[in-house]
mmCIF file of C-alpha atoms and ligand atoms in Angstrom:
data_model
loop_
_atom_site.group_PDB
_atom_site.id
_atom_site.type_symbol
_atom_site.label_atom_id
_atom_site.label_comp_id
_atom_site.label_asym_id
_atom_site.label_seq_id
_atom_site.Cartn_x
_atom_site.Cartn_y
_atom_site.Cartn_z
ATOM 1 C CA MET A 1122 0.000 0.000 0.000
ATOM 2 C CA ARG A 1123 1.387 3.430 -0.997
ATOM 3 C CA LEU A 1124 0.956 6.521 1.109
ATOM 4 C CA GLN A 1125 0.693 10.073 -0.195
ATOM 5 C CA GLU A 1126 3.777 11.178 1.664
ATOM 6 C CA LYS A 1127 3.386 14.903 1.161
ATOM 7 C CA ARG A 1128 -0.169 14.869 2.489
ATOM 8 C CA LEU A 1129 0.825 12.696 5.434
ATOM 9 C CA ARG A 1130 3.702 15.028 6.307
ATOM 10 C CA GLN A 1131 1.339 18.026 6.189
ATOM 11 C CA ALA A 1132 -1.098 16.182 8.444
ATOM 12 C CA VAL A 1133 1.362 15.163 11.175
ATOM 13 C CA GLN A 1134 4.578 17.210 11.048
ATOM 14 C CA GLY A 1135 4.961 19.091 14.346
ATOM 15 C CA LYS A 1136 1.602 17.783 15.566
ATOM 16 C CA THR A 1137 1.168 16.243 19.007
ATOM 17 C CA VAL A 1138 0.049 12.652 18.546
ATOM 18 C CA LEU A 1139 -0.889 10.362 21.440
ATOM 19 C CA ILE A 1140 -0.819 6.623 20.717
ATOM 20 C CA THR A 1141 -1.957 4.159 23.367
ATOM 21 C CA GLY A 1142 -0.548 0.628 23.195
ATOM 22 C CA ALA A 1143 2.608 1.668 21.340
ATOM 23 C CA SER A 1144 4.944 -0.909 22.872
ATOM 24 C CA SER A 1145 3.905 -3.647 20.465
ATOM 25 C CA GLY A 1146 2.140 -4.608 17.246
ATOM 26 C CA ILE A 1147 0.084 -2.024 15.382
ATOM 27 C CA GLY A 1148 0.641 0.856 17.818
ATOM 28 C CA ARG A 1149 4.412 0.376 17.626
ATOM 29 C CA ASP A 1150 4.351 0.427 13.818
ATOM 30 C CA VAL A 1151 2.148 3.545 13.729
ATOM 31 C CA ALA A 1152 4.660 5.267 16.049
ATOM 32 C CA LEU A 1153 7.638 4.299 13.860
ATOM 33 C CA LEU A 1154 5.800 5.487 10.748
ATOM 34 C CA LEU A 1155 4.639 8.837 12.130
ATOM 35 C CA ALA A 1156 8.074 9.558 13.622
ATOM 36 C CA HIS A 1157 9.418 9.426 10.063
ATOM 37 C CA TYR A 1158 7.060 12.315 9.226
ATOM 38 C CA GLU A 1159 8.188 14.280 12.280
ATOM 39 C CA ALA A 1160 5.135 13.995 14.535
ATOM 40 C CA ASN A 1161 5.660 14.817 18.240
ATOM 41 C CA LEU A 1162 4.756 11.491 19.745
ATOM 42 C CA ILE A 1163 3.412 10.638 23.178
ATOM 43 C CA LEU A 1164 3.313 6.874 23.638
ATOM 44 C CA VAL A 1165 1.656 4.742 26.310
ATOM 45 C CA GLY A 1166 2.110 1.076 27.235
ATOM 46 C CA ARG A 1167 2.914 -1.131 30.209
ATOM 47 C CA ASN A 1168 6.068 -2.889 29.062
ATOM 48 C CA GLU A 1169 8.866 -0.464 29.895
ATOM 49 C CA GLU A 1170 11.629 -2.187 27.939
ATOM 50 C CA ARG A 1171 9.617 -2.386 24.732
ATOM 51 C CA LEU A 1172 8.238 1.139 25.083
ATOM 52 C CA ARG A 1173 11.738 2.547 25.723
ATOM 53 C CA ASP A 1174 12.937 0.782 22.592
ATOM 54 C CA VAL A 1175 10.219 2.540 20.534
ATOM 55 C CA ALA A 1176 11.095 5.839 22.230
ATOM 56 C CA LEU A 1177 14.746 5.387 21.277
ATOM 57 C CA LYS A 1178 13.767 4.917 17.630
ATOM 58 C CA THR A 1179 11.210 7.748 17.526
ATOM 59 C CA GLY A 1180 12.306 10.369 20.079
ATOM 60 C CA ALA A 1181 8.875 10.031 21.665
ATOM 61 C CA GLN A 1182 7.829 11.000 25.161
ATOM 62 C CA ILE A 1183 6.608 7.854 26.923
ATOM 63 C CA TYR A 1184 4.260 6.955 29.743
ATOM 64 C CA VAL A 1185 4.827 3.478 31.151
ATOM 65 C CA MET A 1186 1.469 2.785 32.735
ATOM 66 C CA ASP A 1187 -1.502 0.486 32.958
ATOM 67 C CA LEU A 1188 -4.418 2.445 31.534
ATOM 68 C CA ARG A 1189 -6.902 0.354 33.497
ATOM 69 C CA GLU A 1190 -5.816 2.238 36.635
ATOM 70 C CA LYS A 1191 -7.759 5.439 37.250
ATOM 71 C CA GLU A 1192 -4.814 7.289 38.825
ATOM 72 C CA ASN A 1193 -2.680 6.551 35.754
ATOM 73 C CA ARG A 1194 -5.332 7.934 33.416
ATOM 74 C CA GLN A 1195 -5.638 10.989 35.652
ATOM 75 C CA ARG A 1196 -1.868 11.581 35.561
ATOM 76 C CA LEU A 1197 -1.822 11.276 31.765
ATOM 77 C CA CYS A 1198 -4.728 13.706 31.441
ATOM 78 C CA GLN A 1199 -3.152 16.184 33.858
ATOM 79 C CA GLU A 1200 0.065 16.208 31.860
ATOM 80 C CA ILE A 1201 -1.458 16.497 28.378
ATOM 81 C CA ASN A 1202 -2.904 19.946 27.817
ATOM 82 C CA GLN A 1203 -2.572 20.157 24.066
ATOM 83 C CA LEU A 1204 -3.351 17.402 21.581
ATOM 84 C CA ASP A 1205 -3.855 17.230 17.814
ATOM 85 C CA ILE A 1206 -4.333 13.516 17.203
ATOM 86 C CA PHE A 1207 -5.377 10.683 19.527
ATOM 87 C CA ILE A 1208 -4.891 7.145 18.249
ATOM 88 C CA ASN A 1209 -6.866 4.876 20.551
ATOM 89 C CA ASN A 1210 -5.109 1.586 19.985
ATOM 90 C CA ALA A 1211 -4.340 -0.159 23.321
ATOM 91 C CA GLY A 1212 -6.461 -3.249 23.569
ATOM 92 C CA LEU A 1213 -6.843 -6.710 24.994
ATOM 93 C CA SER A 1214 -8.291 -9.680 23.156
ATOM 94 C CA ILE A 1215 -9.612 -12.844 24.798
ATOM 95 C CA HIS A 1216 -10.746 -15.955 22.931
ATOM 96 C CA ARG A 1217 -12.296 -18.344 25.443
ATOM 97 C CA SER A 1218 -15.336 -20.586 25.719
ATOM 98 C CA ILE A 1219 -17.964 -19.408 28.195
ATOM 99 C CA TYR A 1220 -17.617 -22.796 29.924
ATOM 100 C CA ASP A 1221 -13.939 -22.033 30.535
ATOM 101 C CA SER A 1222 -14.928 -18.567 31.800
ATOM 102 C CA LEU A 1223 -17.376 -19.527 34.528
ATOM 103 C CA GLU A 1224 -14.782 -18.826 37.240
ATOM 104 C CA ARG A 1225 -13.231 -15.924 35.329
ATOM 105 C CA ALA A 1226 -15.455 -12.869 35.758
ATOM 106 C CA HIS A 1227 -12.224 -10.832 35.613
ATOM 107 C CA ASP A 1228 -11.946 -11.596 31.863
ATOM 108 C CA PHE A 1229 -15.024 -9.437 31.324
ATOM 109 C CA THR A 1230 -13.955 -6.637 33.644
ATOM 110 C CA ARG A 1231 -10.398 -6.432 32.276
ATOM 111 C CA THR A 1232 -11.484 -6.315 28.626
ATOM 112 C CA MET A 1233 -14.069 -3.645 29.412
ATOM 113 C CA ALA A 1234 -11.462 -1.761 31.481
ATOM 114 C CA ILE A 1235 -8.981 -1.328 28.628
ATOM 115 C CA ASN A 1236 -11.217 -1.592 25.544
ATOM 116 C CA TYR A 1237 -14.081 0.584 26.828
ATOM 117 C CA PHE A 1238 -13.679 2.488 30.137
ATOM 118 C CA ALA A 1239 -10.092 3.664 29.563
ATOM 119 C CA PRO A 1240 -10.738 5.262 26.133
ATOM 120 C CA VAL A 1241 -14.069 6.741 27.302
ATOM 121 C CA GLU A 1242 -12.390 8.425 30.253
ATOM 122 C CA LEU A 1243 -9.447 9.644 28.161
ATOM 123 C CA MET A 1244 -11.854 11.061 25.590
ATOM 124 C CA LEU A 1245 -13.753 13.006 28.280
ATOM 125 C CA HIS A 1246 -10.511 14.895 28.867
ATOM 126 C CA PHE A 1247 -9.342 15.045 25.251
ATOM 127 C CA ILE A 1248 -12.564 16.152 23.514
ATOM 128 C CA PRO A 1249 -12.080 19.846 24.414
ATOM 129 C CA LEU A 1250 -8.374 19.664 23.472
ATOM 130 C CA LEU A 1251 -9.111 18.013 20.127
ATOM 131 C CA ASP A 1252 -11.919 20.531 19.476
ATOM 132 C CA VAL A 1253 -9.559 23.467 20.036
ATOM 133 C CA ALA A 1254 -6.919 21.910 17.780
ATOM 134 C CA GLN A 1255 -9.541 20.933 15.195
ATOM 135 C CA GLY A 1256 -7.861 17.596 15.626
ATOM 136 C CA GLN A 1257 -8.762 13.962 15.112
ATOM 137 C CA ILE A 1258 -9.305 10.720 16.985
ATOM 138 C CA VAL A 1259 -8.618 7.458 15.202
ATOM 139 C CA ASN A 1260 -10.135 4.478 16.946
ATOM 140 C CA VAL A 1261 -8.455 1.152 16.173
ATOM 141 C CA SER A 1262 -11.421 -1.186 16.075
ATOM 142 C CA THR A 1263 -12.071 -4.608 14.662
ATOM 143 C CA ILE A 1264 -14.282 -6.064 11.968
ATOM 144 C CA ASN A 1265 -15.658 -8.281 14.778
ATOM 145 C CA THR A 1266 -17.848 -5.334 15.799
ATOM 146 C CA LYS A 1267 -19.530 -5.622 12.402
ATOM 147 C CA PHE A 1268 -20.117 -9.366 12.682
ATOM 148 C CA ARG A 1269 -22.946 -11.102 14.395
ATOM 149 C CA PRO A 1270 -21.832 -12.139 17.908
ATOM 150 C CA MET A 1271 -19.421 -15.073 17.696
ATOM 151 C CA ALA A 1272 -18.876 -17.997 20.049
ATOM 152 C CA LYS A 1273 -15.839 -17.677 22.353
ATOM 153 C CA TRP A 1274 -15.422 -13.969 21.643
ATOM 154 C CA ALA A 1275 -17.949 -12.579 24.161
ATOM 155 C CA ALA A 1276 -15.465 -10.546 26.245
ATOM 156 C CA TYR A 1277 -13.554 -9.031 23.312
ATOM 157 C CA GLN A 1278 -16.447 -8.491 20.934
ATOM 158 C CA ALA A 1279 -18.729 -6.894 23.536
ATOM 159 C CA SER A 1280 -16.020 -4.544 24.827
ATOM 160 C CA LYS A 1281 -14.822 -3.424 21.375
ATOM 161 C CA ALA A 1282 -18.437 -2.968 20.245
ATOM 162 C CA ALA A 1283 -19.140 -0.902 23.378
ATOM 163 C CA PHE A 1284 -16.504 1.718 22.554
ATOM 164 C CA ASP A 1285 -17.391 1.673 18.862
ATOM 165 C CA THR A 1286 -21.020 2.436 19.759
ATOM 166 C CA TRP A 1287 -20.003 5.105 22.286
ATOM 167 C CA LEU A 1288 -17.770 6.859 19.775
ATOM 168 C CA ARG A 1289 -20.353 6.736 16.988
ATOM 169 C CA ALA A 1290 -22.875 8.305 19.361
ATOM 170 C CA VAL A 1291 -20.420 11.044 20.309
ATOM 171 C CA ALA A 1292 -19.129 11.780 16.790
ATOM 172 C CA PRO A 1293 -22.040 13.953 15.561
ATOM 173 C CA GLU A 1294 -21.650 16.254 18.586
ATOM 174 C CA VAL A 1295 -17.927 16.951 18.648
ATOM 175 C CA LYS A 1296 -16.097 19.605 16.650
ATOM 176 C CA HIS A 1297 -13.115 17.452 15.698
ATOM 177 C CA ILE A 1298 -12.801 14.580 13.247
ATOM 178 C CA VAL A 1299 -13.736 11.079 14.391
ATOM 179 C CA SER A 1300 -12.345 8.168 12.377
ATOM 180 C CA THR A 1301 -12.542 4.437 12.965
ATOM 181 C CA ILE A 1302 -10.515 1.708 11.339
ATOM 182 C CA TYR A 1303 -12.151 -1.711 11.367
ATOM 183 C CA LEU A 1304 -9.232 -4.085 11.017
ATOM 184 C CA PRO A 1305 -9.360 -7.713 9.950
ATOM 185 C CA LEU A 1306 -6.904 -10.233 11.417
ATOM 186 C CA VAL A 1307 -3.493 -8.572 11.805
ATOM 187 C CA ARG A 1308 -0.293 -10.531 12.445
ATOM 188 C CA THR A 1309 0.756 -9.161 15.871
ATOM 189 C CA PRO A 1310 1.547 -10.609 19.332
ATOM 190 C CA MET A 1311 -2.197 -10.285 20.092
ATOM 191 C CA ILE A 1312 -3.107 -13.228 17.871
ATOM 192 C CA ALA A 1313 -0.008 -15.319 18.619
ATOM 193 C CA SER A 1314 -1.694 -17.327 21.391
ATOM 194 C CA THR A 1315 -4.611 -18.388 19.157
ATOM 195 C CA LYS A 1316 -3.300 -21.523 17.479
ATOM 196 C CA LYS A 1317 -5.835 -21.580 14.635
ATOM 197 C CA TYR A 1318 -4.650 -18.150 13.412
ATOM 198 C CA GLU A 1319 -1.166 -19.422 12.657
ATOM 199 C CA TYR A 1320 -2.074 -20.454 9.123
ATOM 200 C CA MET A 1321 -4.879 -17.996 8.443
ATOM 201 C CA PRO A 1322 -4.277 -15.050 6.108
ATOM 202 C CA ALA A 1323 -3.594 -11.885 8.087
ATOM 203 C CA MET A 1324 -2.687 -8.277 7.332
ATOM 204 C CA SER A 1325 0.810 -7.212 8.377
ATOM 205 C CA SER A 1326 0.972 -4.684 11.181
ATOM 206 C CA GLU A 1327 2.972 -2.372 8.852
ATOM 207 C CA THR A 1328 0.016 -2.332 6.446
ATOM 208 C CA ALA A 1329 -2.408 -1.709 9.319
ATOM 209 C CA ALA A 1330 -0.193 1.207 10.410
ATOM 210 C CA LYS A 1331 -0.222 2.658 6.890
ATOM 211 C CA ARG A 1332 -4.000 2.416 6.722
ATOM 212 C CA ILE A 1333 -4.240 4.291 10.040
ATOM 213 C CA ALA A 1334 -1.784 6.914 8.763
ATOM 214 C CA ARG A 1335 -3.841 7.328 5.590
ATOM 215 C CA LEU A 1336 -6.855 8.311 7.695
ATOM 216 C CA LEU A 1337 -4.812 11.208 9.078
ATOM 217 C CA TYR A 1338 -4.764 12.948 5.707
ATOM 218 C CA THR A 1339 -7.929 11.668 4.038
ATOM 219 C CA LYS A 1340 -9.859 12.473 7.274
ATOM 220 C CA LYS A 1341 -12.331 9.765 6.312
ATOM 221 C CA LYS A 1342 -14.731 8.572 8.988
ATOM 222 C CA GLU A 1343 -14.140 4.889 8.322
ATOM 223 C CA ASP A 1344 -11.690 2.442 6.911
ATOM 224 C CA LYS A 1345 -12.794 -1.149 6.565
ATOM 225 C CA PRO A 1346 -12.137 -4.072 4.219
ATOM 226 C CA TRP A 1347 -14.207 -3.816 1.025
ATOM 227 C CA TRP A 1348 -15.509 -7.355 1.507
ATOM 228 C CA LEU A 1349 -17.407 -6.312 4.645
ATOM 229 C CA LEU A 1350 -20.058 -5.152 2.179
ATOM 230 C CA PHE A 1351 -21.259 -8.724 1.976
ATOM 231 C CA LEU A 1352 -21.758 -8.927 5.751
ATOM 232 C CA ARG A 1353 -24.790 -6.662 5.699
ATOM 233 C CA PHE A 1354 -26.690 -9.768 4.661
ATOM 234 C CA VAL A 1355 -25.651 -11.768 7.713
ATOM 235 C CA ARG A 1356 -25.613 -9.166 10.527
ATOM 236 C CA PRO A 1357 -28.740 -9.479 12.695
HETATM 237 N N1 NAP V 1759 -4.207 -8.148 15.827
HETATM 238 C C1 NAP V 1759 -5.416 -8.223 15.298
HETATM 239 O O1 NAP V 1759 -5.777 -9.192 14.606
HETATM 240 C C2 NAP V 1759 -6.376 -7.067 15.475
HETATM 241 C C3 NAP V 1759 -7.516 -7.032 14.637
HETATM 242 C C4 NAP V 1759 -8.420 -5.994 14.788
HETATM 243 C C5 NAP V 1759 -8.190 -4.998 15.727
HETATM 244 N N2 NAP V 1759 -7.077 -5.062 16.535
HETATM 245 C C6 NAP V 1759 -6.909 -4.003 17.526
HETATM 246 O O2 NAP V 1759 -5.646 -3.397 17.339
HETATM 247 C C7 NAP V 1759 -5.209 -2.828 18.578
HETATM 248 C C8 NAP V 1759 -3.743 -3.162 18.770
HETATM 249 O O3 NAP V 1759 -3.604 -4.563 18.891
HETATM 250 P P1 NAP V 1759 -2.329 -5.386 18.396
HETATM 251 O O4 NAP V 1759 -2.811 -6.447 17.506
HETATM 252 O O5 NAP V 1759 -1.255 -4.467 17.950
HETATM 253 O O6 NAP V 1759 -1.969 -6.119 19.771
HETATM 254 P P2 NAP V 1759 -0.674 -6.135 20.694
HETATM 255 O O7 NAP V 1759 0.551 -6.338 19.889
HETATM 256 O O8 NAP V 1759 -1.007 -7.085 21.782
HETATM 257 O O9 NAP V 1759 -0.653 -4.646 21.266
HETATM 258 C C9 NAP V 1759 -1.565 -4.214 22.232
HETATM 259 C C10 NAP V 1759 -0.997 -2.944 22.830
HETATM 260 O O10 NAP V 1759 -1.913 -2.480 23.831
HETATM 261 C C11 NAP V 1759 -1.178 -2.242 25.018
HETATM 262 N N3 NAP V 1759 -1.992 -2.473 26.193
HETATM 263 C C12 NAP V 1759 -2.755 -3.562 26.473
HETATM 264 N N4 NAP V 1759 -3.318 -3.438 27.682
HETATM 265 C C13 NAP V 1759 -2.899 -2.245 28.180
HETATM 266 C C14 NAP V 1759 -3.130 -1.560 29.392
HETATM 267 N N5 NAP V 1759 -3.909 -2.084 30.346
HETATM 268 N N6 NAP V 1759 -2.557 -0.357 29.588
HETATM 269 C C15 NAP V 1759 -1.762 0.181 28.632
HETATM 270 N N7 NAP V 1759 -1.501 -0.422 27.461
HETATM 271 C C16 NAP V 1759 -2.065 -1.621 27.239
HETATM 272 C C17 NAP V 1759 -0.011 -3.225 24.949
HETATM 273 O O11 NAP V 1759 1.084 -2.744 25.676
HETATM 274 P P3 NAP V 1759 1.721 -3.468 26.967
HETATM 275 O O12 NAP V 1759 1.607 -4.927 26.791
HETATM 276 O O13 NAP V 1759 3.098 -2.900 27.005
HETATM 277 O O14 NAP V 1759 0.860 -2.931 28.030
HETATM 278 C C18 NAP V 1759 0.342 -3.167 23.482
HETATM 279 O O15 NAP V 1759 1.202 -2.083 23.218
HETATM 280 C C19 NAP V 1759 -6.148 -3.374 19.658
HETATM 281 O O16 NAP V 1759 -7.069 -2.370 20.038
HETATM 282 C C20 NAP V 1759 -6.890 -4.509 18.954
HETATM 283 O O17 NAP V 1759 -8.198 -4.697 19.470
HETATM 284 C C21 NAP V 1759 -6.164 -6.058 16.417
#
């Protein structure tokens, strides 16, 4: 996939860009890509070693923190008083039968904590900042939110769908741009523990990063695979 480099540079050069979940996978590749176009990056993740490695390559400011913790979100919000672009990318995926989850209520609280409550609370602080900057949020979502509910994906699908619904409800009210990318399977550490994905076709995380970057200059509201068109016939 080719990017329009001049347009991307205009969109991000000198802009303050916050990326959550930048220590790994898609978030890491978005950070590396936008650093090349001279964005001022603020990166968040829990794994200090991996986040420091990205910072070394990008010159980014980093926050090593668990975004499920309220005091961490508060500290981040207190320290960020100007923001042009927010890439909501940190996420947790769980693939587990409900019969293996009967003693695991925490699976549902921890997916909601990072996939729903954390971005909602960050957005409550960032909406005014993004409005002033006439900025943009890009939400890194999944095509799962477009599918009918699927067995073994209750925790992930419900939590990703919750934030997708929240953001779509908020979008008509806010003065900044709201974009969502609905990604198919992407080859990242997130899918490594699901054995059946080993041989399934998957997008590279570099391509996912480019598609996210493209939204920063096209300002489109959505990016999704063309073949999702056919799913309108199966969604309830
Ligand atoms: N891979 C796919 O097939 C796929 C498909 C569709 C959508 N997505 C979405 O893409 C996004 C990125 O996923 P990925 O595939 O790149 O997975 P990944 O490699 O596992 O990356 C997830 C990132 O989120 C961070 N994170 C997770 N929990 C966190 C927490 N509590 N606090 C702070 N940071 C946290 C992780 O950092 P630490 O571990 O350092 O905390 C990591 O940087 C997710 O929102 C996911 O839902 C992925």
